[in-house]
Amino acid sequence: MKTIRIIKDRPAGFLPEFAERPAPLRRSTHYCPGCGHGVLHKIVAEAIAEFGIKDRTTFISPVGCAVFGYYYMDCFGISTPHGRAPAVATGLSRAHGNGVVISYQGDGDLAAIGFNEFIHTVNRGENICYIFVNNAIYGMTGGQMAPTTLVGQKTSTTPRGRDAALDGLPFRVAEIVASQPNPVYVERVALSTPKEIMKARAAIRKAIKNTAERKGLSFVEVLSPCPVGLKKDAAGVSKFIDEEMTKIFPLGKFKDVSAERVPAAERVPVYDKEKVRAALFPPDDGAAGGVPADFRNRSQIFDKERRIKVAGAGGQGVLSLAFIIAHMGRLRNFNVTYLPTYGPEMRGGTADCSVVVSRGEIASPVVDANANMLIALNRPSLEKYLPQLKPTGIVIYDSSNIPLPRLGANQVAYGVPAAQTALESGNPRCANALILGAFARMMDELFLTPEDAADFTSVVEAAVRECFADKPKIIASNIEAFRVGKEKSFRAVSSGR
């Protein structure tokens, strides 16, 4: 029987079998032959195992060829949206005081879409180990020009070569990081030859060790081969790194103050639920209509999840109105989600916000169907979101600028001349608060028990005070408009209930 002798097996930092990989071969990676990611993964896995930090380490994968890095590493792993690894890494580092966070990012992920978040993380000096893979091209998506593509280098988007006058110069990230005061260690290495790979190994191990010892932000830029993207064989891509890339991206150590850097004190996270609540929401002194922690609204309407869509034009106070409603739910011990929509709609078109209120867990913050209520402040919003209203849903709309909508047989609409009333009262910016008053009156008359109806006004005013705590004039004008809206008569213009 033939005996197989294993001289050196895979590092203990790798999983024994890549069970999550959707392929028959569960002991090999998905990378192309000659790719640098496999070498880098091995270096990282060796360090994790030899430093004994497996249970403290989180490996953050980017959007790129290494997006499935968590298939391979025997530690915690998370994949982030494109360019957002620095934000996730910051949160993990701060929440897990003794954690070792490794953010593994490519040139497009870190130096392009994610650079803004990244450079502010560098400026703060977060305790994160950055491994920056620079292969001078977008490898996963077809070989487009990257921020690190060399001048004259041909890619799928620069078929005649990168033009410095049109496309700018290659981005030298290591130099930028080293120029900032807070990073503790910055080095650029290459994976072109065995000698350079050993230097890269030493640099990455040092960076990970710095992070494990809480010495601050360490950054290692790695010039890495991408034979497929660069359209070269193994020898050709190594030559390209050594003879072309290093002219623009010189190898070496740019900064190392790790020996003199005092380890930061470990942050102790607060896990106690009541302490977290007290920190986020200071105790109410009663002036804002506070209630006991075990208060429960008894009206049957709240026995089920309530889904509300608030929509209108940018500048009409759509987000403020929805924010107040969300705070009302939180102040009365409901689970609440608040999801605003940003973008070009905020500049005069239709803007919207989803609010979900429930006594139980909320599966999704998105209200894109089966809304219980639609609050529409302009006609485009009504026309856009009315199809998302439940067959038994309610519409509250500003009848100053919206004509009577066509509704289903069991839908109800309430027209409130909010903009006109606000203008007549001398405060045209409070139309949204008038709508809120109409909303409160409708709830009082149709759905709330007498006890809850009495409390509803209190919680509205409490939410307004909380949302605009630093703007006393706005608090006063909005509460006044709310009261006017609640006192003003309005009617159901269509009902099949």
Tab-separated table of C-alpha atoms in Angstrom:
chain	number	residue	atom	x	y	z
A	1	MET	CA	0.000	0.000	0.000
A	2	LYS	CA	1.431	3.367	-1.017
A	3	THR	CA	2.151	5.739	1.871
A	4	ILE	CA	1.561	9.444	1.436
A	5	ARG	CA	3.833	11.633	3.521
A	6	ILE	CA	2.669	15.180	4.067
A	7	ILE	CA	5.646	17.450	4.695
A	8	LYS	CA	3.659	20.666	5.168
A	9	ASP	CA	-0.113	20.858	5.150
A	10	ARG	CA	-2.288	23.924	4.762
A	11	PRO	CA	-2.081	26.503	7.580
A	12	ALA	CA	-4.310	25.872	10.571
A	13	GLY	CA	-5.880	29.252	9.922
A	14	PHE	CA	-7.697	27.748	6.936
A	15	LEU	CA	-10.872	25.722	7.365
A	16	PRO	CA	-10.227	21.963	6.940
A	17	GLU	CA	-12.787	21.882	4.135
A	18	PHE	CA	-14.363	24.773	2.244
A	19	ALA	CA	-17.903	23.541	2.873
A	20	GLU	CA	-19.587	26.785	1.800
A	21	ARG	CA	-17.942	26.779	-1.605
A	22	PRO	CA	-20.502	25.663	-4.233
A	23	ALA	CA	-18.122	23.372	-6.107
A	24	PRO	CA	-17.164	19.678	-6.050
A	25	LEU	CA	-13.590	20.518	-4.993
A	26	ARG	CA	-13.886	21.557	-1.363
A	27	ARG	CA	-10.164	21.860	-0.628
A	28	SER	CA	-9.199	24.348	-3.350
A	29	THR	CA	-9.955	28.060	-3.744
A	30	HIS	CA	-11.875	29.624	-6.607
A	31	TYR	CA	-8.974	31.818	-7.744
A	32	CYS	CA	-7.405	31.668	-11.200
A	33	PRO	CA	-3.959	30.056	-11.613
A	34	GLY	CA	-1.239	32.578	-10.820
A	35	CYS	CA	-3.549	34.889	-8.852
A	36	GLY	CA	-2.015	36.548	-5.805
A	37	HIS	CA	-5.062	36.118	-3.565
A	38	GLY	CA	-4.251	32.509	-2.750
A	39	VAL	CA	-0.742	33.422	-1.589
A	40	LEU	CA	-2.051	36.296	0.520
A	41	HIS	CA	-4.758	34.121	2.058
A	42	LYS	CA	-2.119	31.593	3.079
A	43	ILE	CA	0.017	34.289	4.723
A	44	VAL	CA	-2.992	35.606	6.646
A	45	ALA	CA	-4.122	32.107	7.662
A	46	GLU	CA	-0.636	31.265	8.961
A	47	ALA	CA	-0.559	34.415	11.085
A	48	ILE	CA	-4.046	33.829	12.519
A	49	ALA	CA	-3.088	30.290	13.557
A	50	GLU	CA	0.396	31.028	14.866
A	51	PHE	CA	-0.643	34.113	16.839
A	52	GLY	CA	-3.545	32.166	18.393
A	53	ILE	CA	-6.104	34.855	17.503
A	54	LYS	CA	-8.686	32.804	15.584
A	55	ASP	CA	-11.503	33.511	18.042
A	56	ARG	CA	-10.682	37.230	18.093
A	57	THR	CA	-10.325	37.793	14.334
A	58	THR	CA	-12.837	39.020	11.776
A	59	PHE	CA	-11.806	38.834	8.117
A	60	ILE	CA	-13.683	41.409	6.019
A	61	SER	CA	-14.046	40.479	2.361
A	62	PRO	CA	-14.563	43.143	-0.313
A	63	VAL	CA	-16.585	43.249	-3.474
A	64	GLY	CA	-14.063	41.808	-5.886
A	65	CYS	CA	-12.354	38.527	-6.652
A	66	ALA	CA	-11.881	37.885	-2.914
A	67	VAL	CA	-15.547	38.438	-2.071
A	68	PHE	CA	-15.756	34.833	-0.899
A	69	GLY	CA	-12.731	35.058	1.388
A	70	TYR	CA	-14.903	33.844	4.261
A	71	TYR	CA	-15.117	30.469	2.508
A	72	TYR	CA	-11.539	29.782	3.509
A	73	MET	CA	-10.551	31.493	6.766
A	74	ASP	CA	-11.134	29.682	10.057
A	75	CYS	CA	-12.241	32.830	11.876
A	76	PHE	CA	-15.184	35.175	11.809
A	77	GLY	CA	-15.955	36.549	8.362
A	78	ILE	CA	-18.168	39.178	6.827
A	79	SER	CA	-18.680	40.441	3.276
A	80	THR	CA	-19.507	44.112	2.820
A	81	PRO	CA	-21.040	46.246	0.059
A	82	HIS	CA	-18.595	47.723	-2.432
A	83	GLY	CA	-16.276	50.190	-0.713
A	84	ARG	CA	-17.993	50.017	2.662
A	85	ALA	CA	-15.476	47.811	4.468
A	86	PRO	CA	-13.968	50.752	6.449
A	87	ALA	CA	-17.320	51.591	8.047
A	88	VAL	CA	-17.971	47.954	8.943
A	89	ALA	CA	-14.403	47.502	10.174
A	90	THR	CA	-14.701	50.583	12.386
A	91	GLY	CA	-17.909	49.313	13.951
A	92	LEU	CA	-16.450	45.862	14.575
A	93	SER	CA	-13.220	47.231	16.017
A	94	ARG	CA	-15.021	49.536	18.410
A	95	ALA	CA	-17.709	47.062	19.453
A	96	HIS	CA	-15.334	44.130	19.927
A	97	GLY	CA	-12.723	45.695	22.187
A	98	ASN	CA	-10.230	42.827	21.990
A	99	GLY	CA	-10.973	41.956	18.378
A	100	VAL	CA	-8.560	41.736	15.462
A	101	VAL	CA	-10.179	43.230	12.360
A	102	ILE	CA	-8.544	42.540	8.991
A	103	SER	CA	-9.956	44.551	6.095
A	104	TYR	CA	-8.882	42.885	2.857
A	105	GLN	CA	-9.612	45.167	-0.118
A	106	GLY	CA	-8.699	45.579	-3.759
A	107	ASP	CA	-7.718	48.718	-5.664
A	108	GLY	CA	-11.200	49.387	-7.009
A	109	ASP	CA	-12.872	48.650	-3.687
A	110	LEU	CA	-10.547	50.739	-1.502
A	111	ALA	CA	-8.966	53.313	-3.827
A	112	ALA	CA	-12.072	54.132	-5.882
A	113	ILE	CA	-15.588	53.772	-4.483
A	114	GLY	CA	-14.446	53.280	-0.889
A	115	PHE	CA	-11.644	55.814	-0.619
A	116	ASN	CA	-13.639	58.490	1.197
A	117	GLU	CA	-14.617	56.151	4.012
A	118	PHE	CA	-11.140	54.633	4.022
A	119	ILE	CA	-9.161	57.876	4.359
A	120	HIS	CA	-11.315	59.062	7.264
A	121	THR	CA	-10.701	55.723	8.980
A	122	VAL	CA	-6.979	56.342	8.446
A	123	ASN	CA	-7.327	59.859	9.844
A	124	ARG	CA	-8.966	58.496	12.997
A	125	GLY	CA	-6.322	55.785	13.327
A	126	GLU	CA	-8.806	52.988	13.984
A	127	ASN	CA	-7.301	49.724	15.252
A	128	ILE	CA	-7.642	47.906	11.909
A	129	CYS	CA	-5.226	45.898	9.753
A	130	TYR	CA	-5.607	46.861	6.075
A	131	ILE	CA	-4.349	44.563	3.346
A	132	PHE	CA	-4.619	46.487	0.079
A	133	VAL	CA	-4.365	44.320	-3.048
A	134	ASN	CA	-3.040	46.388	-5.960
A	135	ASN	CA	-3.054	44.498	-9.269
A	136	ALA	CA	-3.455	47.639	-11.425
A	137	ILE	CA	-6.784	46.513	-12.879
A	138	TYR	CA	-10.390	45.590	-12.115
A	139	GLY	CA	-9.885	41.843	-12.213
A	140	MET	CA	-13.358	40.485	-11.427
A	141	THR	CA	-15.519	42.629	-13.705
A	142	GLY	CA	-13.687	42.432	-16.994
A	143	GLY	CA	-10.317	44.179	-16.796
A	144	GLN	CA	-11.337	47.846	-16.690
A	145	MET	CA	-9.035	50.686	-15.725
A	146	ALA	CA	-8.525	50.938	-11.961
A	147	PRO	CA	-7.238	53.868	-9.889
A	148	THR	CA	-3.850	52.111	-9.880
A	149	THR	CA	-3.661	51.348	-13.630
A	150	LEU	CA	-0.359	52.572	-15.059
A	151	VAL	CA	-0.070	55.322	-17.664
A	152	GLY	CA	-0.076	53.684	-21.087
A	153	GLN	CA	-1.497	50.412	-19.727
A	154	LYS	CA	-4.219	48.955	-21.948
A	155	THR	CA	-7.462	47.824	-20.343
A	156	SER	CA	-10.980	47.132	-21.581
A	157	THR	CA	-11.885	50.787	-20.921
A	158	THR	CA	-8.541	52.232	-22.074
A	159	PRO	CA	-7.843	50.210	-25.241
A	160	ARG	CA	-5.180	52.707	-26.311
A	161	GLY	CA	-3.629	52.880	-22.879
A	162	ARG	CA	-4.280	55.078	-19.876
A	163	ASP	CA	-3.916	58.718	-20.817
A	164	ALA	CA	-2.612	60.893	-17.984
A	165	ALA	CA	-4.231	63.998	-19.447
A	166	LEU	CA	-7.655	62.348	-19.605
A	167	ASP	CA	-7.544	59.735	-16.866
A	168	GLY	CA	-5.131	61.162	-14.334
A	169	LEU	CA	-2.185	59.386	-12.764
A	170	PRO	CA	-2.065	56.126	-10.801
A	171	PHE	CA	-3.189	56.528	-7.209
A	172	ARG	CA	-0.376	55.994	-4.680
A	173	VAL	CA	-2.314	54.923	-1.626
A	174	ALA	CA	0.556	53.870	0.638
A	175	GLU	CA	2.170	57.311	0.354
A	176	ILE	CA	-1.125	59.015	1.200
A	177	VAL	CA	-1.666	56.815	4.259
A	178	ALA	CA	1.903	57.357	5.474
A	179	SER	CA	1.434	61.125	5.312
A	180	GLN	CA	-1.225	60.972	8.031
A	181	PRO	CA	-0.169	61.128	11.699
A	182	ASN	CA	-2.262	58.335	13.182
A	183	PRO	CA	-1.312	55.150	11.221
A	184	VAL	CA	1.296	53.113	13.049
A	185	TYR	CA	2.735	51.080	10.178
A	186	VAL	CA	2.710	51.469	6.370
A	187	GLU	CA	4.598	49.279	3.882
A	188	ARG	CA	4.366	48.307	0.212
A	189	VAL	CA	5.381	44.785	-0.839
A	190	ALA	CA	5.070	42.548	-3.915
A	191	LEU	CA	4.210	38.953	-4.770
A	192	SER	CA	6.474	38.703	-7.808
A	193	THR	CA	9.276	36.370	-6.609
A	194	PRO	CA	9.845	34.045	-3.626
A	195	LYS	CA	12.142	36.644	-2.087
A	196	GLU	CA	9.513	39.381	-2.341
A	197	ILE	CA	6.800	37.018	-1.092
A	198	MET	CA	8.816	36.400	2.087
A	199	LYS	CA	9.074	40.175	2.601
A	200	ALA	CA	5.321	40.435	2.094
A	201	ARG	CA	4.802	37.676	4.647
A	202	ALA	CA	6.847	39.551	7.234
A	203	ALA	CA	4.990	42.830	6.581
A	204	ILE	CA	1.521	41.275	6.828
A	205	ARG	CA	2.414	39.389	9.991
A	206	LYS	CA	3.691	42.610	11.549
A	207	ALA	CA	0.513	44.464	10.600
A	208	ILE	CA	-1.712	41.744	12.072
A	209	LYS	CA	0.412	41.610	15.241
A	210	ASN	CA	0.113	45.403	15.641
A	211	THR	CA	-3.658	45.117	15.438
A	212	ALA	CA	-3.760	42.221	17.896
A	213	GLU	CA	-1.732	44.348	20.312
A	214	ARG	CA	-4.079	47.338	19.775
A	215	LYS	CA	-1.334	49.631	18.504
A	216	GLY	CA	-3.497	51.301	15.870
A	217	LEU	CA	-3.981	51.247	12.126
A	218	SER	CA	-1.542	49.218	10.015
A	219	PHE	CA	-1.568	49.269	6.224
A	220	VAL	CA	0.159	46.909	3.796
A	221	GLU	CA	-0.141	47.527	0.058
A	222	VAL	CA	0.549	44.397	-1.976
A	223	LEU	CA	1.496	44.508	-5.672
A	224	SER	CA	-0.257	41.353	-6.744
A	225	PRO	CA	-0.370	39.363	-10.012
A	226	CYS	CA	-3.555	39.056	-12.077
A	227	PRO	CA	-2.504	36.997	-15.140
A	228	VAL	CA	-6.017	36.854	-16.615
A	229	GLY	CA	-6.793	40.555	-16.213
A	230	LEU	CA	-3.358	41.663	-17.347
A	231	LYS	CA	-3.301	39.044	-20.142
A	232	LYS	CA	0.145	37.719	-19.218
A	233	ASP	CA	1.611	34.369	-18.229
A	234	ALA	CA	3.155	33.785	-14.786
A	235	ALA	CA	6.621	34.962	-15.819
A	236	GLY	CA	5.212	37.941	-17.703
A	237	VAL	CA	3.070	39.168	-14.843
A	238	SER	CA	5.979	38.899	-12.362
A	239	LYS	CA	8.145	40.882	-14.776
A	240	PHE	CA	5.390	43.484	-15.104
A	241	ILE	CA	5.313	43.931	-11.326
A	242	ASP	CA	9.094	44.130	-10.907
A	243	GLU	CA	9.896	46.275	-13.943
A	244	GLU	CA	6.791	48.408	-14.466
A	245	MET	CA	4.663	48.654	-11.332
A	246	THR	CA	7.546	49.276	-8.935
A	247	LYS	CA	8.573	52.353	-10.939
A	248	ILE	CA	5.304	53.997	-9.943
A	249	PHE	CA	4.740	52.074	-6.722
A	250	PRO	CA	8.185	51.711	-5.096
A	251	LEU	CA	8.506	48.930	-2.548
A	252	GLY	CA	9.542	49.555	1.001
A	253	LYS	CA	8.558	50.727	4.434
A	254	PHE	CA	7.017	54.194	4.513
A	255	LYS	CA	6.277	54.407	8.226
A	256	ASP	CA	6.831	52.288	11.325
A	257	VAL	CA	6.269	53.704	14.790
A	258	SER	CA	4.907	50.475	16.229
A	259	ALA	CA	7.799	50.091	18.693
A	260	GLU	CA	7.014	53.404	20.347
A	261	ARG	CA	3.207	53.270	20.055
A	262	VAL	CA	1.501	52.534	23.372
A	263	PRO	CA	-1.339	50.000	22.989
A	264	ALA	CA	-4.739	51.622	23.270
A	265	ALA	CA	-6.847	50.736	26.277
A	266	GLU	CA	-9.402	48.095	25.452
A	267	ARG	CA	-12.897	49.506	25.107
A	268	VAL	CA	-15.403	47.664	27.236
A	269	PRO	CA	-18.684	47.366	25.333
A	270	VAL	CA	-21.969	47.859	27.174
A	271	TYR	CA	-24.242	44.872	26.760
A	272	ASP	CA	-26.763	45.593	29.485
A	273	LYS	CA	-30.065	46.385	27.759
A	274	GLU	CA	-31.198	48.997	30.256
A	275	LYS	CA	-27.829	50.774	30.235
A	276	VAL	CA	-27.898	50.952	26.437
A	277	ARG	CA	-31.449	52.308	26.549
A	278	ALA	CA	-30.463	54.905	29.144
A	279	ALA	CA	-27.448	55.986	27.072
A	280	LEU	CA	-29.463	56.341	23.867
A	281	PHE	CA	-32.656	57.703	25.383
A	282	PRO	CA	-32.169	59.725	28.590
A	283	PRO	CA	-34.929	59.313	31.170
A	284	ASP	CA	-37.943	61.509	30.559
A	285	ASP	CA	-38.733	63.977	33.327
A	286	GLY	CA	-42.434	63.863	32.482
A	287	ALA	CA	-42.558	67.220	30.737
A	288	ALA	CA	-42.562	65.512	27.346
A	289	GLY	CA	-45.385	63.110	28.135
A	290	GLY	CA	-43.290	60.144	29.264
A	291	VAL	CA	-44.862	56.824	30.224
A	292	PRO	CA	-43.643	53.841	32.261
A	293	ALA	CA	-41.386	51.320	30.520
A	294	ASP	CA	-44.169	48.722	30.594
A	295	PHE	CA	-46.801	51.015	29.046
A	296	ARG	CA	-48.888	49.259	26.403
A	297	ASN	CA	-51.341	50.833	23.992
A	298	ARG	CA	-54.524	48.762	24.251
A	299	SER	CA	-56.325	49.781	21.045
A	300	GLN	CA	-56.996	46.829	18.743
A	301	ILE	CA	-55.571	48.607	15.708
A	302	PHE	CA	-52.099	47.953	17.113
A	303	ASP	CA	-52.620	44.215	17.481
A	304	LYS	CA	-51.164	43.924	13.982
A	305	GLU	CA	-48.161	45.526	12.320
A	306	ARG	CA	-48.924	48.985	10.910
A	307	ARG	CA	-47.190	49.994	7.671
A	308	ILE	CA	-47.163	53.700	6.764
A	309	LYS	CA	-45.868	55.414	3.640
A	310	VAL	CA	-45.255	59.190	3.809
A	311	ALA	CA	-44.518	60.902	0.501
A	312	GLY	CA	-44.296	64.326	-1.080
A	313	ALA	CA	-41.913	66.751	-2.718
A	314	GLY	CA	-38.492	67.646	-1.383
A	315	GLY	CA	-38.868	70.539	1.056
A	316	GLN	CA	-42.404	69.643	2.205
A	317	GLY	CA	-41.207	68.052	5.430
A	318	VAL	CA	-41.775	64.446	4.371
A	319	LEU	CA	-38.886	63.035	6.370
A	320	SER	CA	-39.672	65.183	9.419
A	321	LEU	CA	-43.282	64.011	9.446
A	322	ALA	CA	-42.278	60.365	9.156
A	323	PHE	CA	-39.552	60.853	11.783
A	324	ILE	CA	-42.081	62.224	14.259
A	325	ILE	CA	-44.405	59.265	13.659
A	326	ALA	CA	-41.525	56.848	14.181
A	327	HIS	CA	-40.568	58.575	17.435
A	328	MET	CA	-44.173	58.358	18.601
A	329	GLY	CA	-44.028	54.597	18.251
A	330	ARG	CA	-40.699	54.341	20.060
A	331	LEU	CA	-41.882	56.545	22.912
A	332	ARG	CA	-44.769	54.137	23.454
A	333	ASN	CA	-42.606	51.010	23.516
A	334	PHE	CA	-43.333	49.723	20.005
A	335	ASN	CA	-40.731	48.261	17.699
A	336	VAL	CA	-40.254	50.837	14.941
A	337	THR	CA	-38.352	51.131	11.658
A	338	TYR	CA	-37.808	54.357	9.733
A	339	LEU	CA	-36.493	54.151	6.169
A	340	PRO	CA	-36.170	57.407	4.174
A	341	THR	CA	-35.412	57.578	0.473
A	342	TYR	CA	-32.620	59.931	-0.581
A	343	GLY	CA	-31.477	60.794	-4.061
A	344	PRO	CA	-32.491	63.070	-6.908
A	345	GLU	CA	-36.132	62.893	-5.822
A	346	MET	CA	-35.219	65.108	-2.883
A	347	ARG	CA	-34.633	68.012	-5.284
A	348	GLY	CA	-38.226	68.707	-6.208
A	349	GLY	CA	-39.576	65.335	-7.287
A	350	THR	CA	-41.220	62.623	-5.229
A	351	ALA	CA	-39.541	61.735	-1.935
A	352	ASP	CA	-40.817	59.076	0.417
A	353	CYS	CA	-40.280	57.448	3.772
A	354	SER	CA	-41.430	54.087	5.141
A	355	VAL	CA	-42.429	53.700	8.798
A	356	VAL	CA	-43.355	50.339	10.309
A	357	VAL	CA	-44.770	50.085	13.845
A	358	SER	CA	-45.269	46.743	15.563
A	359	ARG	CA	-45.432	45.103	18.967
A	360	GLY	CA	-43.568	42.129	17.542
A	361	GLU	CA	-40.440	41.809	15.445
A	362	ILE	CA	-40.378	43.675	12.126
A	363	ALA	CA	-39.262	41.565	9.198
A	364	SER	CA	-38.515	44.413	6.795
A	365	PRO	CA	-38.412	48.217	7.018
A	366	VAL	CA	-39.481	48.565	3.379
A	367	VAL	CA	-43.089	49.554	2.689
A	368	ASP	CA	-43.554	48.854	-1.020
A	369	ALA	CA	-46.872	46.975	-0.861
A	370	ASN	CA	-49.836	46.489	1.482
A	371	ALA	CA	-49.435	49.853	3.175
A	372	ASN	CA	-52.069	50.479	5.853
A	373	MET	CA	-51.816	54.216	5.353
A	374	LEU	CA	-50.535	56.614	2.726
A	375	ILE	CA	-49.889	60.246	3.641
A	376	ALA	CA	-49.447	62.181	0.393
A	377	LEU	CA	-48.364	65.833	0.334
A	378	ASN	CA	-48.364	66.286	-3.455
A	379	ARG	CA	-50.110	64.786	-6.468
A	380	PRO	CA	-47.134	62.876	-7.985
A	381	SER	CA	-46.678	61.086	-4.677
A	382	LEU	CA	-50.327	60.104	-4.476
A	383	GLU	CA	-50.306	58.755	-8.014
A	384	LYS	CA	-47.022	56.897	-7.491
A	385	TYR	CA	-47.798	55.222	-4.175
A	386	LEU	CA	-51.564	54.739	-4.219
A	387	PRO	CA	-51.139	51.313	-5.895
A	388	GLN	CA	-49.159	50.207	-2.818
A	389	LEU	CA	-52.118	50.837	-0.484
A	390	LYS	CA	-54.010	47.850	0.917
A	391	PRO	CA	-57.585	47.306	-0.354
A	392	THR	CA	-58.761	48.483	3.091
A	393	GLY	CA	-56.117	51.205	3.455
A	394	ILE	CA	-56.482	54.883	4.355
A	395	VAL	CA	-55.171	57.923	2.473
A	396	ILE	CA	-54.613	61.309	4.058
A	397	TYR	CA	-53.801	63.855	1.371
A	398	ASP	CA	-53.331	67.598	1.029
A	399	SER	CA	-56.495	68.715	-0.745
A	400	SER	CA	-54.935	72.151	-1.327
A	401	ASN	CA	-53.045	70.770	-4.309
A	402	ILE	CA	-54.354	67.228	-4.886
A	403	PRO	CA	-57.724	66.463	-6.512
A	404	LEU	CA	-60.032	63.777	-5.197
A	405	PRO	CA	-58.317	60.423	-5.830
A	406	ARG	CA	-60.008	57.376	-7.287
A	407	LEU	CA	-60.060	54.658	-4.654
A	408	GLY	CA	-61.034	51.051	-4.283
A	409	ALA	CA	-64.405	50.155	-2.816
A	410	ASN	CA	-63.042	49.607	0.687
A	411	GLN	CA	-60.401	52.337	0.763
A	412	VAL	CA	-60.913	55.642	2.580
A	413	ALA	CA	-59.429	59.047	1.767
A	414	TYR	CA	-59.332	62.140	3.955
A	415	GLY	CA	-58.704	65.484	2.292
A	416	VAL	CA	-56.970	68.083	4.447
A	417	PRO	CA	-56.253	71.563	3.006
A	418	ALA	CA	-52.938	71.622	4.825
A	419	ALA	CA	-50.869	73.908	2.590
A	420	GLN	CA	-53.694	76.444	2.287
A	421	THR	CA	-54.395	76.451	6.033
A	422	ALA	CA	-50.694	76.768	6.868
A	423	LEU	CA	-50.364	79.708	4.470
A	424	GLU	CA	-53.403	81.444	5.945
A	425	SER	CA	-52.005	80.973	9.449
A	426	GLY	CA	-48.751	82.670	8.432
A	427	ASN	CA	-46.579	79.572	8.768
A	428	PRO	CA	-46.474	77.852	5.347
A	429	ARG	CA	-43.699	75.460	6.404
A	430	CYS	CA	-45.949	73.697	8.942
A	431	ALA	CA	-48.306	72.008	6.509
A	432	ASN	CA	-46.847	68.640	7.489
A	433	ALA	CA	-47.694	69.295	11.159
A	434	LEU	CA	-51.282	70.129	10.131
A	435	ILE	CA	-51.445	66.775	8.376
A	436	LEU	CA	-50.189	65.177	11.594
A	437	GLY	CA	-53.069	66.819	13.461
A	438	ALA	CA	-55.566	65.404	10.967
A	439	PHE	CA	-53.927	62.004	11.378
A	440	ALA	CA	-54.337	62.230	15.180
A	441	ARG	CA	-58.001	63.218	14.894
A	442	MET	CA	-58.749	60.373	12.494
A	443	MET	CA	-57.071	57.893	14.859
A	444	ASP	CA	-59.027	59.276	17.837
A	445	GLU	CA	-62.393	59.021	16.090
A	446	LEU	CA	-61.984	55.664	14.388
A	447	PHE	CA	-59.475	53.443	16.108
A	448	LEU	CA	-58.375	54.438	19.610
A	449	THR	CA	-59.883	53.698	22.987
A	450	PRO	CA	-60.697	56.842	25.016
A	451	GLU	CA	-57.589	56.294	27.150
A	452	ASP	CA	-55.331	55.890	24.128
A	453	ALA	CA	-56.938	58.839	22.367
A	454	ALA	CA	-56.108	61.045	25.345
A	455	ASP	CA	-52.517	59.819	25.241
A	456	PHE	CA	-52.126	60.221	21.475
A	457	THR	CA	-51.879	64.001	21.630
A	458	SER	CA	-49.325	63.752	24.432
A	459	VAL	CA	-47.100	61.409	22.480
A	460	VAL	CA	-47.278	63.573	19.336
A	461	GLU	CA	-46.117	66.613	21.279
A	462	ALA	CA	-43.446	64.561	23.051
A	463	ALA	CA	-42.125	63.319	19.718
A	464	VAL	CA	-42.032	66.838	18.276
A	465	ARG	CA	-40.078	68.089	21.296
A	466	GLU	CA	-37.624	65.227	21.011
A	467	CYS	CA	-37.107	65.514	17.245
A	468	PHE	CA	-36.458	69.267	17.407
A	469	ALA	CA	-34.860	69.436	20.849
A	470	ASP	CA	-32.341	72.076	19.759
A	471	LYS	CA	-34.877	74.230	17.888
A	472	PRO	CA	-37.421	75.651	20.375
A	473	LYS	CA	-39.092	77.953	17.832
A	474	ILE	CA	-39.755	75.033	15.501
A	475	ILE	CA	-41.180	73.030	18.412
A	476	ALA	CA	-43.659	75.775	19.244
A	477	SER	CA	-44.798	76.382	15.655
A	478	ASN	CA	-45.181	72.680	14.876
A	479	ILE	CA	-47.179	71.945	18.018
A	480	GLU	CA	-49.447	74.912	17.274
A	481	ALA	CA	-49.968	73.690	13.690
A	482	PHE	CA	-50.627	70.171	14.962
A	483	ARG	CA	-53.356	71.456	17.258
A	484	VAL	CA	-54.923	73.488	14.452
A	485	GLY	CA	-54.915	70.417	12.221
A	486	LYS	CA	-56.548	68.312	14.904
A	487	GLU	CA	-59.263	70.877	15.617
A	488	LYS	CA	-60.023	71.606	11.958
A	489	SER	CA	-62.877	69.550	10.522
A	490	PHE	CA	-62.113	67.304	7.579
A	491	ARG	CA	-64.119	64.630	5.904
A	492	ALA	CA	-63.819	61.192	4.403
A	493	VAL	CA	-64.245	61.822	0.678
A	494	SER	CA	-64.580	58.185	-0.333
A	495	SER	CA	-65.559	55.236	1.777
A	496	GLY	CA	-66.779	51.709	1.297
A	497	ARG	CA	-66.026	50.606	4.815
